[in-house]
Amino acid sequence: MTRRFENRTAAVVGGGSGMGRSISLRLADEGAHVYVADLGADAAEAVAKEIVAAGGSAVAQQVDATDNDSLRALFDRVRDERGVLHALHAQVGMPGPAGLEVSDEQWATNVDVNVKSAYYTCTLGFDLLKAAGGTGSITMTSSTSALVGSPFSPIYSLTKGALVPFSRSLALNGAPDGVRVNVVCPGTVHTPMLAQFFGREPGADVSELTKDFVGGIPLGRGAQPEEVAAVIAFLLSDDASYVTGVTIPVDGGLTAK
């Protein structure tokens, strides 16, 4: 394993499970001191302990990414303990309700989780990334539904789609200070959240729905979270030092059709 993040500081917001966990582990494996931030305090602590047990460096912090004060507490801690942030990943997201009938409460929740959390994760941590002296980098997880549309949940496409132009604007804003910003759009990824995407309707046969969907992926399978983490690690590293404002599908060829 390369050590592209040796002596660097990283924060993964939504790092306690699924893709976020794999991203936290990958950055730590490559030498980063990782702040594992998650709504679930126990989940964040478990990932941090896993990193330390493997010889890495990490701490856990309970964070509600829809609460700006909670996010500020995370970045205040990073500032007090490290003084700088080199790599920041915004992972938080949720599947939206199926169909067009979305209540006011569902609308607000989806916008908060999928849009507000990403916006403020990136902007509240921006000064710490600027302090990295040209090596600061941000990544966000969107979805292939931001690129091709979701026939199942238009609100999911709407909210995840917002991250694509946001990343471009933020990349332009950060360029004078050497802060890069990029987005990945995973397709089907085998994480604990996968069943929520295919099981919105009560009584749905999730295994059959997943099988049918994966059959339409050119590579013939869903991704493992480690495969998404590898792309994130590249984008956050100096290997991608001239890559900013781009959106990369990690989807087995789904959006190439």
PDB file of C-alpha atoms in Angstrom:
ATOM      1  CA  MET A   1       0.000   0.000   0.000  1.00  0.00           C
ATOM      2  CA  THR A   2       1.330   3.430  -0.942  1.00  0.00           C
ATOM      3  CA  ARG A   3       1.570   6.101   1.772  1.00  0.00           C
ATOM      4  CA  ARG A   4       0.198   9.101  -0.091  1.00  0.00           C
ATOM      5  CA  PHE A   5      -1.275  10.629   3.086  1.00  0.00           C
ATOM      6  CA  GLU A   6       1.722  10.267   5.396  1.00  0.00           C
ATOM      7  CA  ASN A   7       1.687  13.068   8.008  1.00  0.00           C
ATOM      8  CA  ARG A   8      -1.609  14.381   6.646  1.00  0.00           C
ATOM      9  CA  THR A   9      -4.992  14.873   8.275  1.00  0.00           C
ATOM     10  CA  ALA A  10      -8.266  13.615   6.832  1.00  0.00           C
ATOM     11  CA  ALA A  11     -11.905  13.776   7.881  1.00  0.00           C
ATOM     12  CA  VAL A  12     -14.641  11.479   6.618  1.00  0.00           C
ATOM     13  CA  VAL A  13     -18.125  12.720   7.445  1.00  0.00           C
ATOM     14  CA  GLY A  14     -20.341   9.664   7.313  1.00  0.00           C
ATOM     15  CA  GLY A  15     -17.351   7.415   7.960  1.00  0.00           C
ATOM     16  CA  GLY A  16     -18.967   4.886  10.278  1.00  0.00           C
ATOM     17  CA  SER A  17     -20.300   2.325   7.796  1.00  0.00           C
ATOM     18  CA  GLY A  18     -20.469   1.224   4.179  1.00  0.00           C
ATOM     19  CA  MET A  19     -18.488   3.319   1.732  1.00  0.00           C
ATOM     20  CA  GLY A  20     -17.580   5.810   4.446  1.00  0.00           C
ATOM     21  CA  ARG A  21     -15.984   3.087   6.541  1.00  0.00           C
ATOM     22  CA  SER A  22     -13.983   1.815   3.567  1.00  0.00           C
ATOM     23  CA  ILE A  23     -12.826   5.344   2.747  1.00  0.00           C
ATOM     24  CA  SER A  24     -11.746   5.903   6.359  1.00  0.00           C
ATOM     25  CA  LEU A  25      -9.805   2.634   6.356  1.00  0.00           C
ATOM     26  CA  ARG A  26      -8.162   3.356   3.001  1.00  0.00           C
ATOM     27  CA  LEU A  27      -6.978   6.841   3.975  1.00  0.00           C
ATOM     28  CA  ALA A  28      -5.605   5.519   7.264  1.00  0.00           C
ATOM     29  CA  ASP A  29      -3.865   2.632   5.468  1.00  0.00           C
ATOM     30  CA  GLU A  30      -2.124   5.259   3.351  1.00  0.00           C
ATOM     31  CA  GLY A  31      -0.865   7.149   6.381  1.00  0.00           C
ATOM     32  CA  ALA A  32      -3.553   9.734   7.209  1.00  0.00           C
ATOM     33  CA  HIS A  33      -4.670  10.623  10.691  1.00  0.00           C
ATOM     34  CA  VAL A  34      -8.413  10.193  10.182  1.00  0.00           C
ATOM     35  CA  TYR A  35     -11.296  11.865  11.944  1.00  0.00           C
ATOM     36  CA  VAL A  36     -14.102   9.326  11.593  1.00  0.00           C
ATOM     37  CA  ALA A  37     -17.283  11.368  11.926  1.00  0.00           C
ATOM     38  CA  ASP A  38     -20.704   9.772  11.960  1.00  0.00           C
ATOM     39  CA  LEU A  39     -24.198  10.247  13.308  1.00  0.00           C
ATOM     40  CA  GLY A  40     -23.740   6.924  15.076  1.00  0.00           C
ATOM     41  CA  ALA A  41     -21.179   7.450  17.826  1.00  0.00           C
ATOM     42  CA  ASP A  42     -20.678   3.703  18.297  1.00  0.00           C
ATOM     43  CA  ALA A  43     -20.158   3.176  14.562  1.00  0.00           C
ATOM     44  CA  ALA A  44     -17.573   5.965  14.382  1.00  0.00           C
ATOM     45  CA  GLU A  45     -15.776   4.601  17.428  1.00  0.00           C
ATOM     46  CA  ALA A  46     -15.747   1.072  15.997  1.00  0.00           C
ATOM     47  CA  VAL A  47     -14.113   2.240  12.753  1.00  0.00           C
ATOM     48  CA  ALA A  48     -11.549   4.361  14.619  1.00  0.00           C
ATOM     49  CA  LYS A  49     -10.654   1.396  16.827  1.00  0.00           C
ATOM     50  CA  GLU A  50     -10.379  -0.824  13.746  1.00  0.00           C
ATOM     51  CA  ILE A  51      -7.906   1.631  12.232  1.00  0.00           C
ATOM     52  CA  VAL A  52      -5.827   1.870  15.391  1.00  0.00           C
ATOM     53  CA  ALA A  53      -5.801  -1.915  15.802  1.00  0.00           C
ATOM     54  CA  ALA A  54      -4.355  -2.186  12.296  1.00  0.00           C
ATOM     55  CA  GLY A  55      -1.555   0.236  13.181  1.00  0.00           C
ATOM     56  CA  GLY A  56      -3.149   3.409  11.854  1.00  0.00           C
ATOM     57  CA  SER A  57      -4.138   6.693  13.451  1.00  0.00           C
ATOM     58  CA  ALA A  58      -7.744   7.773  13.939  1.00  0.00           C
ATOM     59  CA  VAL A  59     -10.214   9.323  16.328  1.00  0.00           C
ATOM     60  CA  ALA A  60     -13.993   9.204  16.347  1.00  0.00           C
ATOM     61  CA  GLN A  61     -16.486  12.038  16.628  1.00  0.00           C
ATOM     62  CA  GLN A  62     -20.262  11.919  16.752  1.00  0.00           C
ATOM     63  CA  VAL A  63     -21.562  14.366  14.143  1.00  0.00           C
ATOM     64  CA  ASP A  64     -25.012  15.183  12.857  1.00  0.00           C
ATOM     65  CA  ALA A  65     -24.121  16.467   9.394  1.00  0.00           C
ATOM     66  CA  THR A  66     -27.481  18.263   9.102  1.00  0.00           C
ATOM     67  CA  ASP A  67     -26.629  20.336  12.192  1.00  0.00           C
ATOM     68  CA  ASN A  68     -24.140  23.129  11.501  1.00  0.00           C
ATOM     69  CA  ASP A  69     -23.133  23.452  15.147  1.00  0.00           C
ATOM     70  CA  SER A  70     -22.284  19.761  15.177  1.00  0.00           C
ATOM     71  CA  LEU A  71     -20.145  20.177  12.068  1.00  0.00           C
ATOM     72  CA  ARG A  72     -18.466  23.249  13.552  1.00  0.00           C
ATOM     73  CA  ALA A  73     -17.560  21.209  16.631  1.00  0.00           C
ATOM     74  CA  LEU A  74     -15.808  18.680  14.397  1.00  0.00           C
ATOM     75  CA  PHE A  75     -13.805  21.300  12.529  1.00  0.00           C
ATOM     76  CA  ASP A  76     -13.008  23.184  15.749  1.00  0.00           C
ATOM     77  CA  ARG A  77     -11.550  19.962  17.097  1.00  0.00           C
ATOM     78  CA  VAL A  78      -9.478  19.441  13.946  1.00  0.00           C
ATOM     79  CA  ARG A  79      -8.244  23.044  14.190  1.00  0.00           C
ATOM     80  CA  ASP A  80      -7.321  22.688  17.859  1.00  0.00           C
ATOM     81  CA  GLU A  81      -5.621  19.310  17.493  1.00  0.00           C
ATOM     82  CA  ARG A  82      -4.064  19.478  14.027  1.00  0.00           C
ATOM     83  CA  GLY A  83      -4.359  23.038  12.726  1.00  0.00           C
ATOM     84  CA  VAL A  84      -4.928  21.882   9.162  1.00  0.00           C
ATOM     85  CA  LEU A  85      -7.008  19.511   7.055  1.00  0.00           C
ATOM     86  CA  HIS A  86      -5.605  17.967   3.894  1.00  0.00           C
ATOM     87  CA  ALA A  87      -8.448  15.674   2.849  1.00  0.00           C
ATOM     88  CA  LEU A  88     -12.181  15.966   3.447  1.00  0.00           C
ATOM     89  CA  HIS A  89     -14.833  13.562   2.246  1.00  0.00           C
ATOM     90  CA  ALA A  90     -18.616  14.137   2.465  1.00  0.00           C
ATOM     91  CA  GLN A  91     -20.358  10.762   2.416  1.00  0.00           C
ATOM     92  CA  VAL A  92     -23.692  11.422   4.134  1.00  0.00           C
ATOM     93  CA  GLY A  93     -26.782  10.598   2.103  1.00  0.00           C
ATOM     94  CA  MET A  94     -30.080   8.747   2.072  1.00  0.00           C
ATOM     95  CA  PRO A  95     -32.427   7.171  -0.474  1.00  0.00           C
ATOM     96  CA  GLY A  96     -35.532   9.183  -1.208  1.00  0.00           C
ATOM     97  CA  PRO A  97     -39.132   8.024  -1.146  1.00  0.00           C
ATOM     98  CA  ALA A  98     -40.401   6.382  -4.300  1.00  0.00           C
ATOM     99  CA  GLY A  99     -42.671   8.190  -6.711  1.00  0.00           C
ATOM    100  CA  LEU A 100     -43.829  11.786  -6.926  1.00  0.00           C
ATOM    101  CA  GLU A 101     -45.881  11.980  -3.746  1.00  0.00           C
ATOM    102  CA  VAL A 102     -43.413  13.471  -1.284  1.00  0.00           C
ATOM    103  CA  SER A 103     -44.613  15.057   1.945  1.00  0.00           C
ATOM    104  CA  ASP A 104     -43.236  18.360   3.197  1.00  0.00           C
ATOM    105  CA  GLU A 105     -41.451  16.477   5.964  1.00  0.00           C
ATOM    106  CA  GLN A 106     -39.870  13.992   3.535  1.00  0.00           C
ATOM    107  CA  TRP A 107     -38.805  16.862   1.262  1.00  0.00           C
ATOM    108  CA  ALA A 108     -37.113  18.711   4.123  1.00  0.00           C
ATOM    109  CA  THR A 109     -35.374  15.594   5.383  1.00  0.00           C
ATOM    110  CA  ASN A 110     -34.018  14.616   1.970  1.00  0.00           C
ATOM    111  CA  VAL A 111     -32.756  18.129   1.248  1.00  0.00           C
ATOM    112  CA  ASP A 112     -31.124  18.324   4.683  1.00  0.00           C
ATOM    113  CA  VAL A 113     -29.403  14.957   4.427  1.00  0.00           C
ATOM    114  CA  ASN A 114     -28.388  14.964   0.760  1.00  0.00           C
ATOM    115  CA  VAL A 115     -27.786  18.656   0.060  1.00  0.00           C
ATOM    116  CA  LYS A 116     -27.387  20.682   3.244  1.00  0.00           C
ATOM    117  CA  SER A 117     -24.994  18.171   4.836  1.00  0.00           C
ATOM    118  CA  ALA A 118     -22.656  18.229   1.839  1.00  0.00           C
ATOM    119  CA  TYR A 119     -22.763  22.010   1.445  1.00  0.00           C
ATOM    120  CA  TYR A 120     -21.883  22.774   5.037  1.00  0.00           C
ATOM    121  CA  THR A 121     -19.430  19.902   5.438  1.00  0.00           C
ATOM    122  CA  CYS A 122     -17.422  21.419   2.614  1.00  0.00           C
ATOM    123  CA  THR A 123     -17.834  25.103   3.390  1.00  0.00           C
ATOM    124  CA  LEU A 124     -17.366  24.950   7.156  1.00  0.00           C
ATOM    125  CA  GLY A 125     -14.158  22.972   6.677  1.00  0.00           C
ATOM    126  CA  PHE A 126     -12.882  25.126   3.819  1.00  0.00           C
ATOM    127  CA  ASP A 127     -10.490  27.347   5.778  1.00  0.00           C
ATOM    128  CA  LEU A 128      -8.753  24.285   7.237  1.00  0.00           C
ATOM    129  CA  LEU A 129      -8.221  22.962   3.699  1.00  0.00           C
ATOM    130  CA  LYS A 130      -6.859  26.313   2.535  1.00  0.00           C
ATOM    131  CA  ALA A 131      -4.321  26.050   5.354  1.00  0.00           C
ATOM    132  CA  ALA A 132      -2.901  22.922   3.683  1.00  0.00           C
ATOM    133  CA  GLY A 133      -0.804  25.111   1.397  1.00  0.00           C
ATOM    134  CA  GLY A 134      -2.050  23.860  -1.951  1.00  0.00           C
ATOM    135  CA  THR A 135      -2.609  20.213  -0.977  1.00  0.00           C
ATOM    136  CA  GLY A 136      -6.175  20.499   0.334  1.00  0.00           C
ATOM    137  CA  SER A 137      -8.742  18.318  -1.405  1.00  0.00           C
ATOM    138  CA  ILE A 138     -12.471  17.661  -1.059  1.00  0.00           C
ATOM    139  CA  THR A 139     -14.510  14.772  -2.388  1.00  0.00           C
ATOM    140  CA  MET A 140     -18.238  14.127  -2.209  1.00  0.00           C
ATOM    141  CA  THR A 141     -20.307  11.048  -2.907  1.00  0.00           C
ATOM    142  CA  SER A 142     -23.220  11.640  -5.248  1.00  0.00           C
ATOM    143  CA  SER A 143     -24.848   8.889  -7.345  1.00  0.00           C
ATOM    144  CA  THR A 144     -25.374   7.712 -10.888  1.00  0.00           C
ATOM    145  CA  SER A 145     -28.943   8.900 -10.288  1.00  0.00           C
ATOM    146  CA  ALA A 146     -27.510  12.410 -10.497  1.00  0.00           C
ATOM    147  CA  LEU A 147     -26.367  11.702 -14.066  1.00  0.00           C
ATOM    148  CA  VAL A 148     -29.068   9.550 -15.654  1.00  0.00           C
ATOM    149  CA  GLY A 149     -32.073  10.121 -13.431  1.00  0.00           C
ATOM    150  CA  SER A 150     -33.867   7.730 -11.137  1.00  0.00           C
ATOM    151  CA  PRO A 151     -37.265   6.494 -12.367  1.00  0.00           C
ATOM    152  CA  PHE A 152     -37.917   5.254  -8.833  1.00  0.00           C
ATOM    153  CA  SER A 153     -37.153   8.391  -6.807  1.00  0.00           C
ATOM    154  CA  PRO A 154     -37.044  11.754  -8.594  1.00  0.00           C
ATOM    155  CA  ILE A 155     -36.265  13.521  -5.324  1.00  0.00           C
ATOM    156  CA  TYR A 156     -33.134  11.381  -4.954  1.00  0.00           C
ATOM    157  CA  SER A 157     -31.957  12.444  -8.408  1.00  0.00           C
ATOM    158  CA  LEU A 158     -32.771  16.051  -7.554  1.00  0.00           C
ATOM    159  CA  THR A 159     -30.905  16.146  -4.257  1.00  0.00           C
ATOM    160  CA  LYS A 160     -27.903  14.078  -5.289  1.00  0.00           C
ATOM    161  CA  GLY A 161     -27.757  15.896  -8.608  1.00  0.00           C
ATOM    162  CA  ALA A 162     -27.221  19.175  -6.752  1.00  0.00           C
ATOM    163  CA  LEU A 163     -23.733  18.062  -5.733  1.00  0.00           C
ATOM    164  CA  VAL A 164     -22.440  18.028  -9.310  1.00  0.00           C
ATOM    165  CA  PRO A 165     -22.726  21.768 -10.101  1.00  0.00           C
ATOM    166  CA  PHE A 166     -21.896  22.580  -6.476  1.00  0.00           C
ATOM    167  CA  SER A 167     -18.577  20.757  -6.795  1.00  0.00           C
ATOM    168  CA  ARG A 168     -17.723  22.715  -9.934  1.00  0.00           C
ATOM    169  CA  SER A 169     -18.489  26.043  -8.291  1.00  0.00           C
ATOM    170  CA  LEU A 170     -16.538  25.109  -5.175  1.00  0.00           C
ATOM    171  CA  ALA A 171     -13.614  23.939  -7.311  1.00  0.00           C
ATOM    172  CA  LEU A 172     -13.459  27.348  -8.986  1.00  0.00           C
ATOM    173  CA  ASN A 173     -13.699  29.061  -5.620  1.00  0.00           C
ATOM    174  CA  GLY A 174     -10.932  26.950  -4.133  1.00  0.00           C
ATOM    175  CA  ALA A 175      -8.546  26.955  -7.083  1.00  0.00           C
ATOM    176  CA  PRO A 176      -6.642  30.144  -6.120  1.00  0.00           C
ATOM    177  CA  ASP A 177      -5.802  28.495  -2.780  1.00  0.00           C
ATOM    178  CA  GLY A 178      -4.998  25.118  -4.289  1.00  0.00           C
ATOM    179  CA  VAL A 179      -8.091  23.433  -2.864  1.00  0.00           C
ATOM    180  CA  ARG A 180      -9.424  20.813  -5.281  1.00  0.00           C
ATOM    181  CA  VAL A 181     -13.027  19.558  -5.285  1.00  0.00           C
ATOM    182  CA  ASN A 182     -14.376  16.488  -7.063  1.00  0.00           C
ATOM    183  CA  VAL A 183     -17.401  14.176  -6.966  1.00  0.00           C
ATOM    184  CA  VAL A 184     -17.843  10.446  -7.455  1.00  0.00           C
ATOM    185  CA  CYS A 185     -21.102   8.920  -8.627  1.00  0.00           C
ATOM    186  CA  PRO A 186     -21.304   5.278  -7.547  1.00  0.00           C
ATOM    187  CA  GLY A 187     -23.834   2.923  -9.014  1.00  0.00           C
ATOM    188  CA  THR A 188     -24.835  -0.241  -7.172  1.00  0.00           C
ATOM    189  CA  VAL A 189     -22.498  -0.747  -4.216  1.00  0.00           C
ATOM    190  CA  HIS A 190     -22.777  -3.665  -1.812  1.00  0.00           C
ATOM    191  CA  THR A 191     -23.235  -1.809   1.466  1.00  0.00           C
ATOM    192  CA  PRO A 192     -25.794  -2.081   4.288  1.00  0.00           C
ATOM    193  CA  MET A 193     -27.780   0.751   2.664  1.00  0.00           C
ATOM    194  CA  LEU A 194     -28.268  -1.116  -0.615  1.00  0.00           C
ATOM    195  CA  ALA A 195     -31.456  -2.827   0.537  1.00  0.00           C
ATOM    196  CA  GLN A 196     -33.017   0.578   1.291  1.00  0.00           C
ATOM    197  CA  PHE A 197     -32.657   1.609  -2.344  1.00  0.00           C
ATOM    198  CA  PHE A 198     -34.397  -1.490  -3.665  1.00  0.00           C
ATOM    199  CA  GLY A 199     -36.857  -2.041  -0.829  1.00  0.00           C
ATOM    200  CA  ARG A 200     -38.806   1.193  -0.732  1.00  0.00           C
ATOM    201  CA  GLU A 201     -42.087  -0.602  -1.375  1.00  0.00           C
ATOM    202  CA  PRO A 202     -43.397  -2.832   1.459  1.00  0.00           C
ATOM    203  CA  GLY A 203     -43.081  -6.505   0.593  1.00  0.00           C
ATOM    204  CA  ALA A 204     -40.663  -5.924  -2.283  1.00  0.00           C
ATOM    205  CA  ASP A 205     -38.351  -8.813  -3.104  1.00  0.00           C
ATOM    206  CA  VAL A 206     -35.073  -6.964  -2.641  1.00  0.00           C
ATOM    207  CA  SER A 207     -32.873  -9.836  -3.736  1.00  0.00           C
ATOM    208  CA  GLU A 208     -34.756 -10.227  -7.013  1.00  0.00           C
ATOM    209  CA  LEU A 209     -34.801  -6.470  -7.675  1.00  0.00           C
ATOM    210  CA  THR A 210     -31.065  -6.225  -7.006  1.00  0.00           C
ATOM    211  CA  LYS A 211     -30.355  -9.186  -9.271  1.00  0.00           C
ATOM    212  CA  ASP A 212     -32.340  -7.646 -12.124  1.00  0.00           C
ATOM    213  CA  PHE A 213     -30.628  -4.278 -11.767  1.00  0.00           C
ATOM    214  CA  VAL A 214     -27.113  -5.707 -11.579  1.00  0.00           C
ATOM    215  CA  GLY A 215     -27.872  -7.657 -14.746  1.00  0.00           C
ATOM    216  CA  GLY A 216     -28.006  -4.340 -16.600  1.00  0.00           C
ATOM    217  CA  ILE A 217     -24.517  -3.254 -15.506  1.00  0.00           C
ATOM    218  CA  PRO A 218     -21.956  -3.800 -18.301  1.00  0.00           C
ATOM    219  CA  LEU A 219     -19.380  -5.278 -15.908  1.00  0.00           C
ATOM    220  CA  GLY A 220     -22.084  -7.634 -14.643  1.00  0.00           C
ATOM    221  CA  ARG A 221     -21.812  -6.923 -10.925  1.00  0.00           C
ATOM    222  CA  GLY A 222     -22.156  -4.282  -8.261  1.00  0.00           C
ATOM    223  CA  ALA A 223     -19.153  -2.576  -6.733  1.00  0.00           C
ATOM    224  CA  GLN A 224     -17.507  -3.341  -3.440  1.00  0.00           C
ATOM    225  CA  PRO A 225     -17.116  -0.301  -1.165  1.00  0.00           C
ATOM    226  CA  GLU A 226     -13.343  -0.698  -1.324  1.00  0.00           C
ATOM    227  CA  GLU A 227     -13.480   0.002  -5.064  1.00  0.00           C
ATOM    228  CA  VAL A 228     -15.155   3.343  -4.435  1.00  0.00           C
ATOM    229  CA  ALA A 229     -12.663   4.087  -1.655  1.00  0.00           C
ATOM    230  CA  ALA A 230      -9.792   3.557  -4.077  1.00  0.00           C
ATOM    231  CA  VAL A 231     -11.146   6.242  -6.417  1.00  0.00           C
ATOM    232  CA  ILE A 232     -11.710   8.629  -3.510  1.00  0.00           C
ATOM    233  CA  ALA A 233      -8.151   8.053  -2.267  1.00  0.00           C
ATOM    234  CA  PHE A 234      -6.805   8.884  -5.728  1.00  0.00           C
ATOM    235  CA  LEU A 235      -8.834  12.095  -5.977  1.00  0.00           C
ATOM    236  CA  LEU A 236      -7.817  13.226  -2.492  1.00  0.00           C
ATOM    237  CA  SER A 237      -4.141  12.482  -3.104  1.00  0.00           C
ATOM    238  CA  ASP A 238      -1.414  14.421  -4.898  1.00  0.00           C
ATOM    239  CA  ASP A 239      -1.675  11.879  -7.719  1.00  0.00           C
ATOM    240  CA  ALA A 240      -4.759  13.883  -8.763  1.00  0.00           C
ATOM    241  CA  SER A 241      -3.069  17.248  -8.235  1.00  0.00           C
ATOM    242  CA  TYR A 242      -4.367  18.599 -11.579  1.00  0.00           C
ATOM    243  CA  VAL A 243      -7.872  17.154 -11.277  1.00  0.00           C
ATOM    244  CA  THR A 244     -10.589  19.460  -9.969  1.00  0.00           C
ATOM    245  CA  GLY A 245     -14.227  20.170 -10.710  1.00  0.00           C
ATOM    246  CA  VAL A 246     -14.849  16.743 -12.242  1.00  0.00           C
ATOM    247  CA  THR A 247     -17.530  14.123 -11.695  1.00  0.00           C
ATOM    248  CA  ILE A 248     -16.428  10.500 -11.957  1.00  0.00           C
ATOM    249  CA  PRO A 249     -18.945   7.651 -12.285  1.00  0.00           C
ATOM    250  CA  VAL A 250     -17.868   4.524 -10.411  1.00  0.00           C
ATOM    251  CA  ASP A 251     -20.560   2.351 -11.881  1.00  0.00           C
ATOM    252  CA  GLY A 252     -19.237  -0.582 -13.883  1.00  0.00           C
ATOM    253  CA  GLY A 253     -20.126   1.160 -17.140  1.00  0.00           C
ATOM    254  CA  LEU A 254     -23.777   1.867 -16.309  1.00  0.00           C
ATOM    255  CA  THR A 255     -23.729   5.484 -17.477  1.00  0.00           C
ATOM    256  CA  ALA A 256     -21.716   4.616 -20.587  1.00  0.00           C
ATOM    257  CA  LYS A 257     -24.766   2.997 -22.189  1.00  0.00           C
TER     258      LYS A 257
END
